[in-house]
């Protein structure tokens, strides 16, 4: 027991128990011998160095240090030359983020020999990343398994030859492919996100590195299952990203430098999904909408402050489609895994942004697992989870459904020149009239024996870029 000593306590040894002087000297000699033996004896204790992970602690936790992969980035020139074709497909879902081509190039209503003319094809790394196109160049976020590097590739629209490749080291294991994002072109840069949430800004013509962000290391992002599917959004001179990390739910970074301009707080710990950010104008204000892991949020385009949020819409398995804007403050949300769909009507309540549910439909009416529907002519067109192409009214009612002979699986769709272009999992392309009058296919062809042909299309100058898991083709669709 601890405490102070009592000075009145008698601590002397009773005489009856005291040792004789001879015995006391003997004890001193014995203790001295033991001490000398211990002092000069060889050290027999084996000290085992602590090996990280040997005690059950994860090795990464013991030795992990942030690594700037961009310091090991390299630029390699290729033999390709840009085409002189003028068409553009500058970002995910096209110029207006709605899946609709703005080109005036008329497309053929009948394909020679029953199939669009294939201009060229190339091999690509496993994945579902879609292309963007500008000034005769194609940009694709790819992965080189042999060298274990994320690779942003610039290809010629003329023949698919590689013009340049910017790459950096990254170990990515196959998990339903690797890549699944679409770059964005703006301000002379191409901005792209890799499978493990590395974002790069690269000179669009020369391929030189300008800036890079590691969302995991810098902002606490958790890489989604099957890797990231989020496509960067460029809004003016700001790149809008949704890290869903401890330090930022959303954030805006300077397009030219990558410097962070604003961050949205993330007090509820909402994580990144496969969905992408969408801008929305409402009553003179601009917002960014995002479907996070536990709900939907709208943040101010000025400073990223949360303007509105709800937990009434979330998908636990995988949130993939982006919100679809129907105009006048209406936002259509859909997803797979039995989620169905929902329409929100935005408004204001006491001067603050608000939203109410207009309708909610079950998955057997409409629920898109992967690709966002297209809003055109006051109707929604999309591929339902059962693989059927569906036309919905603005009230969420089925207008028509493609027949039982059709199954587009998780394939992509787009609208161009009054046509719906849709492709199934095995790379069978179908062109149908864009009309609420019924499902009216006008042409269909097997492009090649494809597998998991899920990547978004790209269309420029009447040339369609389509791909499956390992191959990309360029097709002549113009008349």
mmCIF file with all atom_site columns, C-alpha atoms in Angstrom, residues 81-88 103 119-120 132-138 154-161 163 458-465 474-475:
data_model
loop_
_atom_site.group_PDB
_atom_site.id
_atom_site.type_symbol
_atom_site.label_atom_id
_atom_site.label_alt_id
_atom_site.label_comp_id
_atom_site.label_asym_id
_atom_site.label_entity_id
_atom_site.label_seq_id
_atom_site.pdbx_PDB_ins_code
_atom_site.Cartn_x
_atom_site.Cartn_y
_atom_site.Cartn_z
_atom_site.occupancy
_atom_site.B_iso_or_equiv
_atom_site.pdbx_formal_charge
_atom_site.auth_seq_id
_atom_site.auth_comp_id
_atom_site.auth_asym_id
_atom_site.auth_atom_id
_atom_site.pdbx_PDB_model_num
ATOM 1  C CA . UNK A 1 81  ? -2.184  11.775 -85.687 1.00 0.00 ? 81  UNK A CA 1
ATOM 2  C CA . UNK A 1 82  ? -5.371  13.725 -84.899 1.00 0.00 ? 82  UNK A CA 1
ATOM 3  C CA . UNK A 1 83  ? -8.148  13.555 -87.456 1.00 0.00 ? 83  UNK A CA 1
ATOM 4  C CA . UNK A 1 84  ? -9.500  16.744 -89.015 1.00 0.00 ? 84  UNK A CA 1
ATOM 5  C CA . UNK A 1 85  ? -13.099 15.742 -88.184 1.00 0.00 ? 85  UNK A CA 1
ATOM 6  C CA . UNK A 1 86  ? -14.895 18.511 -86.259 1.00 0.00 ? 86  UNK A CA 1
ATOM 7  C CA . UNK A 1 87  ? -17.346 16.649 -84.013 1.00 0.00 ? 87  UNK A CA 1
ATOM 8  C CA . UNK A 1 88  ? -17.323 16.756 -80.187 1.00 0.00 ? 88  UNK A CA 1
ATOM 9  C CA . UNK A 1 103 ? -24.840 17.146 -83.913 1.00 0.00 ? 103 UNK A CA 1
ATOM 10 C CA . UNK A 1 119 ? -13.800 1.869  -89.628 1.00 0.00 ? 119 UNK A CA 1
ATOM 11 C CA . UNK A 1 120 ? -11.339 0.459  -87.097 1.00 0.00 ? 120 UNK A CA 1
ATOM 12 C CA . UNK A 1 132 ? -14.725 11.525 -75.033 1.00 0.00 ? 132 UNK A CA 1
ATOM 13 C CA . UNK A 1 133 ? -13.936 13.183 -78.374 1.00 0.00 ? 133 UNK A CA 1
ATOM 14 C CA . UNK A 1 134 ? -12.677 16.577 -79.540 1.00 0.00 ? 134 UNK A CA 1
ATOM 15 C CA . UNK A 1 135 ? -10.545 17.964 -82.386 1.00 0.00 ? 135 UNK A CA 1
ATOM 16 C CA . UNK A 1 136 ? -10.113 14.564 -83.975 1.00 0.00 ? 136 UNK A CA 1
ATOM 17 C CA . UNK A 1 137 ? -8.831  13.056 -80.741 1.00 0.00 ? 137 UNK A CA 1
ATOM 18 C CA . UNK A 1 138 ? -10.327 10.377 -78.488 1.00 0.00 ? 138 UNK A CA 1
ATOM 19 C CA . UNK A 1 154 ? -5.201  9.913  -76.501 1.00 0.00 ? 154 UNK A CA 1
ATOM 20 C CA . UNK A 1 155 ? -6.152  8.200  -79.765 1.00 0.00 ? 155 UNK A CA 1
ATOM 21 C CA . UNK A 1 156 ? -6.803  9.312  -83.325 1.00 0.00 ? 156 UNK A CA 1
ATOM 22 C CA . UNK A 1 157 ? -10.440 9.409  -84.411 1.00 0.00 ? 157 UNK A CA 1
ATOM 23 C CA . UNK A 1 158 ? -9.194  8.565  -87.912 1.00 0.00 ? 158 UNK A CA 1
ATOM 24 C CA . UNK A 1 159 ? -7.758  5.114  -87.208 1.00 0.00 ? 159 UNK A CA 1
ATOM 25 C CA . UNK A 1 160 ? -7.525  4.544  -83.430 1.00 0.00 ? 160 UNK A CA 1
ATOM 26 C CA . UNK A 1 161 ? -3.728  4.905  -83.373 1.00 0.00 ? 161 UNK A CA 1
ATOM 27 C CA . UNK A 1 163 ? -1.139  9.773  -80.103 1.00 0.00 ? 163 UNK A CA 1
ATOM 28 C CA . UNK A 1 458 ? -19.258 8.379  -77.714 1.00 0.00 ? 458 UNK A CA 1
ATOM 29 C CA . UNK A 1 459 ? -20.495 10.015 -80.946 1.00 0.00 ? 459 UNK A CA 1
ATOM 30 C CA . UNK A 1 460 ? -18.814 12.662 -83.101 1.00 0.00 ? 460 UNK A CA 1
ATOM 31 C CA . UNK A 1 461 ? -18.975 13.494 -86.824 1.00 0.00 ? 461 UNK A CA 1
ATOM 32 C CA . UNK A 1 462 ? -21.392 10.626 -87.362 1.00 0.00 ? 462 UNK A CA 1
ATOM 33 C CA . UNK A 1 463 ? -18.896 8.125  -85.940 1.00 0.00 ? 463 UNK A CA 1
ATOM 34 C CA . UNK A 1 464 ? -20.010 5.970  -83.017 1.00 0.00 ? 464 UNK A CA 1
ATOM 35 C CA . UNK A 1 465 ? -17.488 4.619  -80.518 1.00 0.00 ? 465 UNK A CA 1
ATOM 36 C CA . UNK A 1 474 ? -15.444 2.949  -84.463 1.00 0.00 ? 474 UNK A CA 1
ATOM 37 C CA . UNK A 1 475 ? -18.564 2.716  -86.649 1.00 0.00 ? 475 UNK A CA 1
#
